Amino acid sequence: MATIQDVAKLAGLSRTTVSRVINEHPYVTEEKKRLVSNAMQELNYVPNSSARRLRRQQTETIAVYVPRITNPFFSHLVEVMEKEAAKKGYQLILCQTRYKKEQERNFLELLKTKQVDGLILTSIENDWSEIEPYLAYGPIVVCNEYSDSAQVPLVFLDQIEGGYIGTKHLIEQGYTKLGYCTGDHKSSRVAHDRRVGFLKALNEAGLQMKDEWYFGGAYSVQDGKRTFENLKKLSDRPQALFTGSDEVAAGIVKAASDAGWKVPEHLAVIGFDNQPLAELMELTTVEQPIETIARQAMELMIESIKSKRTPVRKEVILPLNLIQRSST
Amino acid sequence: MATIQDVAKLAGLSRTTVSRVINEHPYVTEEKKRLVSNAMQELNYVPNSSARRLRRQQTETIAVYVPRITNPFFSHLVEVMEKEAAKKGYQLILCQTRYKKEQERNFLELLKTKQVDGLILTSIENDWSEIEPYLAYGPIVVCNEYSDSAQVPLVFLDQIEGGYIGTKHLIEQGYTKLGYCTGDHKSSRVAHDRRVGFLKALNEAGLQMKDEWYFGGAYSVQDGKRTFENLKKLSDRPQALFTGSDEVAAGIVKAASDAGWKVPEHLAVIGFDNQPLAELMELTTVEQPIETIARQAMELMIESIKSKRTPVRKEVILPLNLIQRSST
DNA sequence: CGAAATCATGAAATCGTTTTCATATTCAGA
DNA sequence: TCTGAATATGAAAACGATTTCATGATTTCG
């Protein structure tokens, strides 16, 4: 593999001149430019990435943390982020935290060792106070999740509103016995806010939430099915279920259907995200503008990297949208 | 940010000794080790990734090329690959080619500029003759796709068998008028082999394939719906459709159902992959052992990186499995 | 007892690129 | 005509880590 030294030798010039040509610096004659270009071509030379990174103190790489890439919500986020990153000449390192604090901490080392220029968190496992010190090593942008104390750009959705409009819809459809289904998110502000919105809508309607109508640990289609089995066992069952994901909602609808129940007659179900699955399964769902938040997060990330300024808190909050279908 | 020089100064030792301690080389007294560790801790020192990469000629990063991460087949592959890579201390760079030759070539530069140690191709857009020269820069492993001429490890599935067993199943269910639905893959061996298997099964049964029963350009749920609309317009319609993806199959089933057709009475549909969607939509499907091929591909990649040997052709071919549900 | 091997530590070189500083020449304006 | 700015090119330093080579001390074995 040729180095800049080889190119200089073949061109009969110094490495400095070759570097000037490569980087399009001024004050190089056209003749010298020609000599360098010919030598580069003949030697099939490309600059070494590691050397460049060391000298320029830049990696042109961004790490994106998602819990699991198989979750369509996160794969959609990453799809748009990678596209935006590639447009600007950045690579995207995929980091799956699997909802684990330790895994998240391990990946934070990427910033500390300067393996990436910045990182985007789409879910947050550790307390912000554990993450904040890493800002000394590079910029962090939070997307989808939220933190009151984070002095960084945050692009997120009004999840209180999301929880609220979804629940209000159920109430407007005539349901008075509403169950709540979610993952086990201890540090997730998304989950917290949705529940706040859910309870707010219930309170406004003078409705009560029973403890046994709360179903946790639901992330996937399989979890949705398990949730239905648990609901089925209740003597006093909810008429409708608010869920945090189309996949979970789909699992519930499928299991209910398999058990001979009619949706929404026997059980109304509302999902989140408006994935292709939602349309296929005729799910009422709260749509999130995934493409918008992904693009904005990546733009803010690249802007933070380039500006090299002290990060400041900046909130970009977007509304949610209810899509009504047959499941409610 | 502290450097090894700072640590050496604080410890009262040379950079060589500090490096020896960091890398656990022999012949350093316990006393000196203690001094270095204390200094590292006090300065909050971690080694700089760019400097290490340059000196060691290693990046500990692998690029994985997928057409689109939102396709559940590819997101599942990447999910497993990232997990395996992280276990061995490697980072995974996600590259979306979007089925474009130029995009694939752009990403191949990652290998040439030594930004990654190796790359895994899960789909191939360019001719292998265009890709092969990049082997000079680092190892390449092909996963899911196939190429006769590639002198690299390939982990793939018997797609001729997949096309065959799916089609044979339709025939065994009594269908004699079979349509074929696929994406527009010009250089995809997967698509080619499935069709070979499909035609083989037809031929064995003495059945004919009509040109107007061939539906192209289908990758997504939406494409599935469009495919159904096209099929509906035919005067002589197929009784069953072989598709290349559960999402396409689901779109077809959904559109058919919305049009009042009964599946499989009016139209039988078979999908591929056995995604959660397949169970939800009761699709008969050809299941692919995604986790196995993903894990094996990543293991072969890391083995290739570590061995630094000339790549040799190695085929790992796995069988497919038919899952029968209500759509056929 | 002496030579060879092992132990312990550090200076210099290395990896490959880019920038800084230096030197020489040419040009433009006062 | 002279001076300062612009132009053109190259050597050395820098980025930060790791390895190679060197030196001296200690231990081991024939």
XYZ file of C-alpha atoms (C1' of nucleotides) in Angstrom:
716
model
C 0.000 0.000 0.000
C 1.472 3.316 -1.082
C 2.017 6.182 1.343
C 2.317 9.892 0.737
C 6.070 9.396 0.856
C 5.876 7.042 -2.145
C 3.740 9.522 -4.061
C 6.190 12.345 -3.274
C 9.114 10.258 -4.448
C 7.457 9.304 -7.725
C 6.325 12.881 -8.351
C 9.755 14.236 -7.493
C 8.294 16.544 -4.861
C 8.040 16.825 -1.094
C 5.341 15.271 1.072
C 4.262 18.785 1.918
C 3.521 19.553 -1.695
C 1.655 16.298 -2.156
C -0.412 17.039 0.935
C -1.147 20.529 -0.420
C -2.430 19.036 -3.666
C -4.552 16.420 -1.897
C -6.071 19.032 0.404
C -6.360 21.683 -2.286
C -4.243 24.258 -0.502
C -3.213 27.384 -2.483
C 0.172 28.146 -4.029
C 0.906 25.015 -5.997
C 1.589 25.342 -9.689
C -0.623 23.471 -12.146
C 2.383 21.517 -13.354
C 3.169 20.240 -9.850
C -0.517 19.385 -9.363
C -0.427 17.280 -12.498
C 2.680 15.432 -11.376
C 1.098 14.607 -8.013
C -2.210 13.451 -9.487
C -0.436 11.197 -11.944
C 1.686 9.663 -9.197
C -1.341 9.078 -6.983
C -3.137 7.349 -9.787
C -0.183 5.235 -10.790
C 0.380 4.099 -7.197
C -3.350 3.724 -6.483
C -2.781 5.881 -3.432
C -5.432 6.836 -0.871
C -4.683 8.551 2.418
C -4.473 6.340 5.498
C -7.475 6.901 7.733
C -5.678 6.338 11.060
C -2.904 8.808 10.276
C -5.423 11.389 9.142
C -7.514 10.951 12.264
C -4.481 11.369 14.499
C -3.229 14.485 12.753
C -6.587 16.131 12.220
C -8.024 15.080 15.593
C -11.191 14.003 13.814
C -12.764 10.601 13.121
C -15.737 11.531 10.933
C -17.602 8.803 12.758
C -20.673 9.034 14.962
C -21.942 6.374 17.333
C -25.684 5.818 17.599
C -27.019 3.947 20.611
C -30.220 1.962 20.279
C -31.533 -0.745 22.598
C -32.124 -3.243 19.739
C -31.957 -2.648 16.023
C -34.683 -5.228 15.339
C -37.267 -2.936 16.942
C -38.785 -1.224 13.888
C -38.948 2.122 15.658
C -35.191 2.106 16.208
C -34.315 0.612 12.845
C -36.320 3.390 11.227
C -34.461 6.014 13.290
C -31.103 4.488 12.339
C -32.089 4.208 8.679
C -32.594 7.950 8.455
C -29.601 8.813 10.644
C -27.230 6.696 8.553
C -28.532 8.287 5.410
C -28.013 11.810 6.778
C -24.594 10.919 8.149
C -23.461 9.429 4.820
C -24.585 12.579 3.020
C -22.215 14.618 5.155
C -19.342 12.164 4.852
C -19.763 10.579 8.297
C -19.822 6.910 9.217
C -22.286 5.517 11.732
C -21.247 3.002 14.392
C -24.188 1.009 15.673
C -24.250 0.365 19.417
C -26.915 -1.883 20.909
C -27.303 -1.282 24.633
C -30.004 -3.941 25.092
C -31.456 -1.771 27.844
C -28.348 -2.427 29.980
C -26.548 0.280 31.971
C -23.206 -1.489 31.725
C -23.442 -1.933 27.984
C -24.207 1.764 27.635
C -21.193 2.642 29.795
C -18.968 0.375 27.701
C -19.977 2.211 24.556
C -19.435 5.592 26.202
C -15.745 4.701 26.143
C -15.881 5.197 22.372
C -16.166 8.912 23.018
C -13.524 8.917 25.726
C -10.916 7.092 23.614
C -11.818 9.326 20.654
C -13.002 6.522 18.457
C -15.985 8.650 17.466
C -16.541 12.400 17.191
C -19.918 12.342 18.919
C -22.768 10.134 19.946
C -26.539 10.036 19.676
C -28.568 8.366 22.422
C -32.014 7.137 21.349
C -32.646 5.558 24.708
C -31.005 6.265 28.073
C -30.195 3.540 30.550
C -27.899 5.261 33.067
C -28.708 8.360 35.099
C -27.724 11.517 33.267
C -25.202 12.273 35.994
C -23.278 9.179 34.874
C -23.364 10.247 31.231
C -22.674 13.950 31.668
C -18.922 13.628 32.399
C -18.439 12.187 28.905
C -19.377 15.572 27.427
C -15.799 16.533 28.204
C -14.749 14.141 25.425
C -17.225 15.084 22.721
C -20.765 16.154 21.932
C -23.829 14.087 22.775
C -27.307 14.497 21.282
C -30.376 12.857 22.762
C -33.058 11.697 20.350
C -36.456 10.312 21.288
C -35.599 10.195 24.971
C -35.563 13.135 27.335
C -33.743 14.389 30.420
C -34.480 17.508 32.470
C -30.896 18.081 33.478
C -29.074 17.311 30.213
C -27.182 20.296 28.837
C -27.230 18.982 25.285
C -29.507 19.153 22.256
C -32.586 16.976 22.650
C -34.972 16.036 19.851
C -38.040 14.355 21.184
C -41.759 13.945 21.058
C -44.447 15.202 23.327
C -45.103 11.865 24.970
C -47.427 13.313 27.605
C -49.563 14.444 24.695
C -49.114 11.091 23.042
C -50.314 9.263 26.111
C -53.083 11.761 26.495
C -54.513 11.727 22.942
C -54.358 7.953 22.748
C -56.184 7.549 26.022
C -58.656 10.282 25.274
C -59.460 8.568 22.016
C -60.264 5.353 23.873
C -62.467 7.267 26.288
C -64.211 9.018 23.404
C -64.899 5.623 21.902
C -66.876 4.858 25.024
C -64.389 2.738 26.964
C -64.344 3.318 30.695
C -62.197 0.411 31.852
C -58.708 1.117 30.491
C -55.625 -1.018 30.962
C -51.993 0.147 30.521
C -49.284 -1.947 28.890
C -45.591 -0.952 28.763
C -42.006 -2.144 28.911
C -40.019 -2.076 32.145
C -38.315 1.222 31.641
C -36.816 2.434 34.887
C -34.985 5.418 33.530
C -37.092 6.056 30.447
C -38.730 9.458 30.373
C -40.757 8.370 27.316
C -42.516 5.648 29.274
C -42.960 7.956 32.241
C -44.526 10.760 30.185
C -46.880 8.472 28.318
C -48.184 7.234 31.621
C -48.575 10.805 32.857
C -50.670 11.573 29.775
C -52.646 8.373 30.202
C -53.495 9.166 33.834
C -54.299 12.783 33.011
C -56.882 11.699 30.451
C -58.327 9.185 32.908
C -58.565 11.814 35.655
C -60.264 14.297 33.341
C -62.883 11.672 32.573
C -63.274 10.770 36.216
C -61.995 7.251 35.551
C -59.930 4.967 37.736
C -56.956 2.805 36.933
C -56.755 -0.582 38.643
C -53.374 -2.008 39.636
C -54.149 -5.327 37.958
C -54.793 -3.545 34.692
C -51.142 -2.568 34.504
C -49.066 -4.938 32.324
C -45.302 -4.582 32.329
C -42.352 -6.151 30.538
C -43.818 -5.766 27.068
C -41.450 -5.025 24.187
C -42.234 -7.495 21.405
C -44.971 -9.393 19.595
C -44.376 -12.331 21.935
C -44.665 -10.048 24.972
C -47.955 -8.820 23.551
C -49.262 -12.356 23.420
C -48.154 -13.021 26.978
C -49.862 -9.806 28.027
C -53.118 -11.024 26.516
C -52.842 -14.338 28.361
C -52.359 -12.420 31.604
C -55.325 -10.158 30.864
C -57.520 -13.142 30.043
C -56.999 -14.555 33.526
C -58.483 -11.508 35.225
C -61.978 -11.678 36.634
C -62.477 -7.949 36.110
C -60.903 -7.196 32.760
C -60.266 -3.841 31.080
C -62.264 -3.094 27.935
C -59.351 -1.390 26.243
C -55.555 -1.519 26.364
C -53.114 1.318 25.850
C -49.757 -0.070 24.658
C -46.364 1.479 23.940
C -45.644 -0.224 20.648
C -47.397 -1.488 17.523
C -45.612 -4.793 17.876
C -46.961 -5.321 21.382
C -50.416 -4.195 20.232
C -50.225 -6.588 17.288
C -49.296 -9.456 19.566
C -52.250 -8.693 21.805
C -54.650 -8.430 18.849
C -53.357 -11.677 17.385
C -53.608 -13.594 20.657
C -57.072 -12.194 21.277
C -58.179 -13.172 17.803
C -56.749 -16.675 18.237
C -58.711 -16.952 21.479
C -61.898 -16.147 19.630
C -62.171 -12.612 20.952
C -63.324 -9.835 18.666
C -61.287 -6.665 18.457
C -62.434 -4.038 19.363
C -65.734 -5.481 20.643
C -64.187 -7.654 23.338
C -60.983 -5.718 23.682
C -59.891 -2.450 22.112
C -56.145 -1.981 21.568
C -54.111 1.064 20.726
C -50.490 0.965 19.619
C -47.636 3.373 19.035
C -45.407 4.342 16.062
C -47.602 3.619 13.016
C -45.274 0.960 11.638
C -46.296 -0.950 8.497
C -47.536 -3.557 10.963
C -50.147 -1.128 12.274
C -51.839 -0.854 8.910
C -51.612 -4.562 8.264
C -53.225 -5.394 11.615
C -55.670 -2.477 11.402
C -54.317 -0.940 14.585
C -55.288 2.426 15.927
C -51.947 3.955 16.767
C -50.132 7.095 17.793
C -47.865 8.058 14.938
C -44.430 9.444 15.710
C -42.554 11.568 13.125
C -39.552 9.255 13.209
C -37.929 10.559 10.044
C -38.067 14.155 11.278
C -36.565 13.523 14.688
C -33.867 11.278 13.218
C -32.843 13.838 10.632
C -32.864 16.702 13.108
C -30.861 14.760 15.663
C -28.175 13.915 13.109
C -28.064 17.503 11.840
C -27.638 18.780 15.399
C -24.955 16.163 16.020
C -22.905 17.183 12.986
C -23.399 20.839 13.804
C -22.122 20.190 17.344
C -19.077 18.347 16.034
C -18.183 21.105 13.595
C -18.778 24.051 15.908
C -16.583 22.721 18.720
C -18.526 24.924 21.099
C -19.594 24.139 24.632
C -22.811 22.156 24.341
C -25.959 23.998 25.285
C -29.345 22.672 26.096
C -31.653 22.880 23.099
C -35.047 21.258 22.956
C -36.743 20.304 19.744
C -40.143 18.917 20.662
C -42.567 17.578 18.078
C -46.241 16.688 18.372
C -47.780 13.260 17.889
C -50.680 12.277 15.718
C -53.467 9.758 16.268
C -54.287 7.366 13.413
C -57.633 5.702 13.930
C -58.220 2.232 12.560
C -60.332 -0.794 13.493
C -58.683 -1.892 16.739
C -60.464 0.734 18.808
C -7.068 15.176 27.856
C -4.016 13.462 29.273
C -1.552 11.638 27.029
C 0.868 8.846 27.814
C 3.520 11.518 28.166
C 1.570 13.134 30.998
C 1.146 9.793 32.733
C 4.856 9.086 32.385
C 5.755 12.454 33.822
C 3.463 12.052 36.833
C 4.676 8.507 37.465
C 8.313 9.568 37.113
C 8.888 6.943 34.410
C 9.303 6.746 30.667
C 6.529 6.428 28.118
C 7.927 3.024 27.288
C 7.371 1.800 30.819
C 3.854 3.237 30.887
C 3.080 1.532 27.592
C 4.446 -1.715 28.989
C 2.141 -1.477 31.977
C -0.895 -0.602 29.838
C -0.242 -3.495 27.500
C 0.817 -5.912 30.237
C 4.253 -6.585 28.818
C 6.723 -8.487 31.041
C 9.679 -7.094 33.019
C 8.111 -4.272 34.928
C 8.388 -4.255 38.720
C 5.207 -4.231 40.805
C 6.239 -0.939 42.317
C 6.489 0.716 38.898
C 3.152 -0.810 37.893
C 1.539 0.771 40.921
C 2.989 4.170 40.114
C 1.672 4.011 36.558
C -1.805 2.853 37.563
C -2.099 5.605 40.111
C -1.031 8.226 37.606
C -3.469 6.938 34.984
C -6.294 7.092 37.462
C -5.400 10.525 38.760
C -5.193 11.930 35.202
C -8.255 9.982 34.006
C -6.137 8.742 31.140
C -7.284 6.444 28.345
C -5.245 5.688 25.235
C -6.069 7.674 22.110
C -7.771 5.479 19.558
C -6.313 7.159 16.444
C -2.718 6.883 17.674
C -3.242 3.233 18.575
C -4.773 2.441 15.215
C -1.893 4.084 13.392
C 0.800 2.288 15.332
C -0.891 -1.090 15.535
C -2.291 -1.012 11.992
C -5.642 -2.172 13.344
C -9.028 -0.475 13.713
C -11.053 -3.116 15.519
C -13.957 -2.010 13.378
C -15.948 -3.961 10.823
C -18.271 -2.519 8.205
C -21.502 -4.336 7.441
C -23.336 -3.522 4.218
C -27.086 -3.902 4.050
C -29.497 -2.458 1.468
C -31.827 -0.964 4.125
C -31.800 -1.476 7.858
C -35.580 -1.122 8.078
C -36.029 -4.446 6.276
C -36.563 -6.842 9.195
C -34.428 -9.528 7.552
C -31.420 -7.218 7.472
C -32.069 -5.633 10.853
C -32.134 -9.137 12.324
C -28.822 -10.006 10.627
C -27.251 -6.801 11.923
C -28.644 -7.330 15.403
C -26.785 -10.611 15.728
C -23.642 -9.389 13.976
C -23.332 -6.361 16.236
C -23.765 -8.556 19.267
C -21.048 -10.979 18.117
C -18.737 -8.131 17.150
C -19.164 -6.397 20.530
C -18.351 -9.669 22.308
C -14.980 -9.758 20.568
C -14.261 -6.074 21.122
C -15.128 -4.917 17.599
C -17.289 -2.009 16.519
C -19.744 -2.306 13.672
C -20.141 0.449 11.064
C -23.498 0.308 9.334
C -23.482 0.941 5.591
C -26.753 1.170 3.679
C -26.233 0.622 -0.026
C -29.926 1.107 -0.935
C -29.404 -1.394 -3.776
C -27.109 1.127 -5.515
C -23.790 0.155 -7.138
C -22.267 3.567 -6.577
C -23.181 3.616 -2.921
C -21.575 0.199 -2.494
C -18.399 1.408 -4.212
C -18.326 4.485 -1.973
C -18.377 2.280 1.100
C -15.686 -0.010 -0.302
C -13.354 2.939 0.166
C -13.618 2.300 3.922
C -11.498 -0.773 3.387
C -9.102 0.942 1.028
C -8.425 3.886 3.375
C -8.141 1.439 6.296
C -11.038 2.820 8.208
C -12.204 -0.709 8.909
C -10.387 -4.031 9.270
C -12.861 -5.941 7.121
C -16.312 -5.891 5.656
C -19.365 -8.109 5.437
C -21.648 -7.888 2.412
C -25.235 -9.047 2.985
C -26.275 -8.042 -0.499
C -24.121 -7.476 -3.595
C -24.841 -4.720 -6.067
C -21.678 -4.572 -8.189
C -20.182 -7.438 -10.179
C -17.729 -9.426 -8.105
C -14.943 -8.383 -10.474
C -15.453 -4.814 -9.255
C -15.325 -5.870 -5.612
C -12.471 -8.372 -5.788
C -9.626 -5.800 -6.067
C -10.569 -4.507 -2.597
C -9.424 -7.824 -1.101
C -5.958 -6.370 -1.363
C -6.927 -3.958 1.401
C -8.637 -6.331 3.818
C -10.868 -9.374 4.190
C -14.406 -9.554 2.884
C -17.074 -12.053 3.952
C -20.293 -12.527 2.038
C -23.412 -13.339 4.041
C -26.825 -14.270 2.630
C -25.747 -13.493 -0.926
C -23.625 -15.706 -3.149
C -21.057 -15.464 -5.921
C -19.486 -18.304 -7.921
C -16.201 -16.521 -8.435
C -15.651 -14.962 -5.008
C -12.508 -16.253 -3.284
C -13.795 -15.385 0.175
C -15.844 -17.031 2.917
C -19.532 -17.157 2.032
C -22.322 -17.972 4.472
C -25.593 -18.442 2.679
C -28.771 -20.377 2.295
C -29.852 -22.895 -0.258
C -32.196 -20.572 -2.107
C -32.811 -22.997 -4.951
C -34.155 -25.345 -2.287
C -36.048 -22.459 -0.725
C -37.724 -21.604 -4.001
C -38.346 -25.253 -4.613
C -39.907 -26.246 -1.257
C -42.105 -23.178 -1.209
C -43.384 -23.806 -4.687
C -43.741 -27.528 -4.139
C -45.812 -26.807 -1.070
C -48.177 -24.651 -3.148
C -48.449 -27.418 -5.731
C -49.096 -29.994 -3.020
C -51.879 -27.795 -1.742
C -53.533 -28.238 -5.108
C -52.645 -24.982 -6.812
C -51.805 -25.238 -10.482
C -51.755 -21.572 -11.473
C -48.758 -20.066 -9.685
C -47.555 -16.475 -9.851
C -44.066 -15.233 -8.922
C -43.390 -11.980 -7.085
C -39.904 -10.541 -6.462
C -37.793 -7.419 -6.200
C -35.811 -6.118 -9.161
C -32.516 -7.698 -8.305
C -30.201 -7.601 -11.293
C -27.100 -8.912 -9.569
C -28.749 -10.850 -6.759
C -27.999 -14.536 -6.774
C -30.608 -15.043 -4.008
C -33.405 -13.860 -6.279
C -31.992 -15.840 -9.179
C -31.769 -19.095 -7.237
C -35.239 -18.802 -5.773
C -36.622 -18.455 -9.251
C -34.605 -21.478 -10.402
C -36.160 -23.469 -7.563
C -39.598 -22.139 -8.360
C -39.332 -23.120 -12.034
C -37.876 -26.508 -11.167
C -40.882 -27.343 -9.011
C -43.245 -26.116 -11.731
C -41.487 -28.227 -14.350
C -41.588 -31.341 -12.180
C -45.322 -30.879 -11.840
C -45.734 -30.253 -15.533
C -46.989 -26.728 -14.870
C -46.492 -23.573 -16.903
C -45.574 -20.080 -15.814
C -47.303 -17.196 -17.601
C -45.391 -13.961 -18.231
C -48.218 -11.883 -16.818
C -47.999 -13.806 -13.556
C -44.565 -12.384 -12.918
C -44.642 -9.333 -10.587
C -41.462 -7.328 -10.091
C -40.300 -4.371 -8.037
C -41.654 -5.706 -4.754
C -39.691 -4.997 -1.579
C -42.153 -3.623 0.991
C -45.668 -3.860 2.366
C -46.701 -1.076 0.005
C -45.186 -2.927 -2.947
C -47.198 -5.969 -1.892
C -50.372 -3.950 -2.050
C -49.488 -2.604 -5.472
C -48.743 -6.141 -6.604
C -52.228 -7.228 -5.535
C -53.799 -4.349 -7.460
C -51.891 -5.440 -10.557
C -52.906 -9.062 -10.100
C -56.541 -8.074 -9.646
C -56.579 -6.475 -13.089
C -55.694 -9.735 -14.838
C -58.386 -11.659 -16.654
C -56.550 -14.951 -16.041
C -55.261 -14.734 -12.513
C -52.912 -17.069 -10.648
C -54.402 -19.023 -7.732
C -51.271 -18.650 -5.643
C -48.356 -16.238 -5.313
C -44.780 -17.041 -4.387
C -43.128 -13.935 -2.868
C -39.613 -13.142 -1.677
C -40.488 -11.482 1.622
C -43.007 -11.690 4.449
C -43.586 -7.980 4.190
C -44.553 -8.226 0.522
C -46.713 -11.264 1.276
C -48.381 -9.375 4.145
C -49.109 -6.447 1.867
C -50.688 -8.746 -0.673
C -52.777 -10.523 1.976
C -53.912 -7.231 3.446
C -54.880 -5.718 0.108
C -56.686 -8.927 -0.874
C -58.545 -8.957 2.408
C -59.495 -5.298 2.010
C -60.835 -6.119 -1.448
C -63.056 -8.780 0.049
C -60.966 -11.707 -1.174
C -60.452 -14.682 1.078
C -56.942 -15.973 1.647
C -56.136 -18.705 0.718
C -59.459 -19.516 -1.011
C -59.235 -16.761 -3.587
C -55.494 -16.337 -3.473
C -52.847 -18.308 -1.647
C -49.698 -16.438 -0.635
C -46.338 -17.652 0.563
C -43.695 -15.412 2.105
C -40.060 -15.642 3.127
C -38.122 -15.164 6.394
C -40.643 -16.052 9.094
C -40.578 -12.595 10.648
C -42.936 -11.837 13.577
C -45.192 -10.424 10.847
C -45.611 -13.869 9.337
C -47.152 -15.274 12.486
C -49.315 -12.201 12.987
C -50.678 -12.372 9.455
C -50.845 -16.202 9.478
C -48.484 -16.448 6.528
C -47.033 -19.649 5.228
C -43.378 -18.795 4.868
C -39.917 -20.140 4.207
C -37.905 -19.651 7.358
C -34.278 -18.650 7.097
C -31.841 -19.323 9.984
C -30.871 -15.651 10.179
C -29.197 -15.840 13.579
C -26.965 -18.744 12.480
C -25.752 -17.166 9.274
C -25.185 -13.810 10.977
C -23.128 -15.364 13.775
C -21.095 -17.532 11.440
C -20.403 -14.650 9.085
C -19.122 -12.469 11.918
C -16.999 -15.313 13.324
C -15.436 -15.920 9.915
C -14.859 -12.173 9.512
C -13.020 -11.864 12.834
C -11.061 -15.034 12.123
C -10.029 -13.583 8.730
C -8.933 -10.324 10.335
C -6.850 -12.064 12.995
C -5.246 -14.666 10.750
C -3.980 -12.149 8.183
C -3.860 -14.987 5.669
C -4.750 -14.861 1.999
C -8.511 -15.271 1.811
C -9.744 -18.593 0.555
C -13.112 -19.565 -0.740
C -15.148 -21.266 1.936
C -18.822 -22.037 1.606
C -21.152 -22.440 4.538
C -24.541 -23.366 3.122
C -27.569 -23.887 5.316
C -30.977 -25.383 4.532
C -34.313 -23.611 4.663
C -37.466 -24.685 6.397
C -41.120 -24.333 5.408
C -43.550 -23.056 8.039
C -47.130 -23.760 7.043
C -49.865 -21.425 8.209
C -53.230 -20.254 6.910
C -52.205 -18.243 3.838
C -51.773 -21.364 1.691
C 34.289 -18.565 37.581
C 32.788 -16.785 33.409
C 29.605 -16.577 29.660
C 24.969 -16.450 28.352
C 20.371 -15.559 29.455
C 17.060 -12.978 31.840
C 15.436 -8.885 34.029
C 14.463 -3.877 34.180
C 14.227 0.502 32.247
C 14.629 4.243 28.734
C 15.757 6.744 24.069
C 14.799 6.721 19.503
C 12.300 5.222 15.737
C 8.029 4.084 13.800
C 3.199 4.323 12.000
C 1.372 8.279 7.939
C -0.625 12.407 7.552
C -0.851 17.685 7.986
C 0.728 22.028 9.647
C 4.224 25.269 10.989
C 8.172 27.530 10.034
C 11.778 28.604 6.763
C 13.709 30.080 2.471
C 13.732 31.892 -2.059
C 11.561 34.217 -5.867
C 8.393 37.298 -8.000
C 5.262 41.080 -8.178
C 2.999 45.433 -7.131
C 2.743 49.893 -5.295
C 4.708 53.975 -3.268
C 14.302 52.013 -7.048
C 12.948 49.978 -2.876
C 10.007 47.630 0.272
C 6.353 44.695 1.579
C 3.143 41.232 0.074
C 2.229 37.262 -2.501
C 3.739 33.045 -4.486
C 6.056 28.557 -4.450
C 8.305 24.834 -2.369
C 10.422 21.969 1.347
C 12.261 20.440 6.200
C 10.963 19.689 10.627
C 7.598 19.165 14.034
C 3.349 17.508 15.518
C -0.532 14.256 16.518
C 0.002 9.879 20.499
C 0.781 5.472 20.915
C 3.904 1.083 20.557
C 8.011 -1.332 19.296
C 12.901 -1.713 18.522
C 17.291 -1.184 20.058
C 20.412 -0.010 23.796
C 22.322 -0.220 28.332
C 23.215 -1.958 32.763
C 22.200 -5.246 36.476
C 21.199 -9.790 38.029
C 20.776 -14.671 37.684
C 21.731 -19.183 35.898
C 24.302 -22.945 34.143
C 28.226 -25.424 32.317
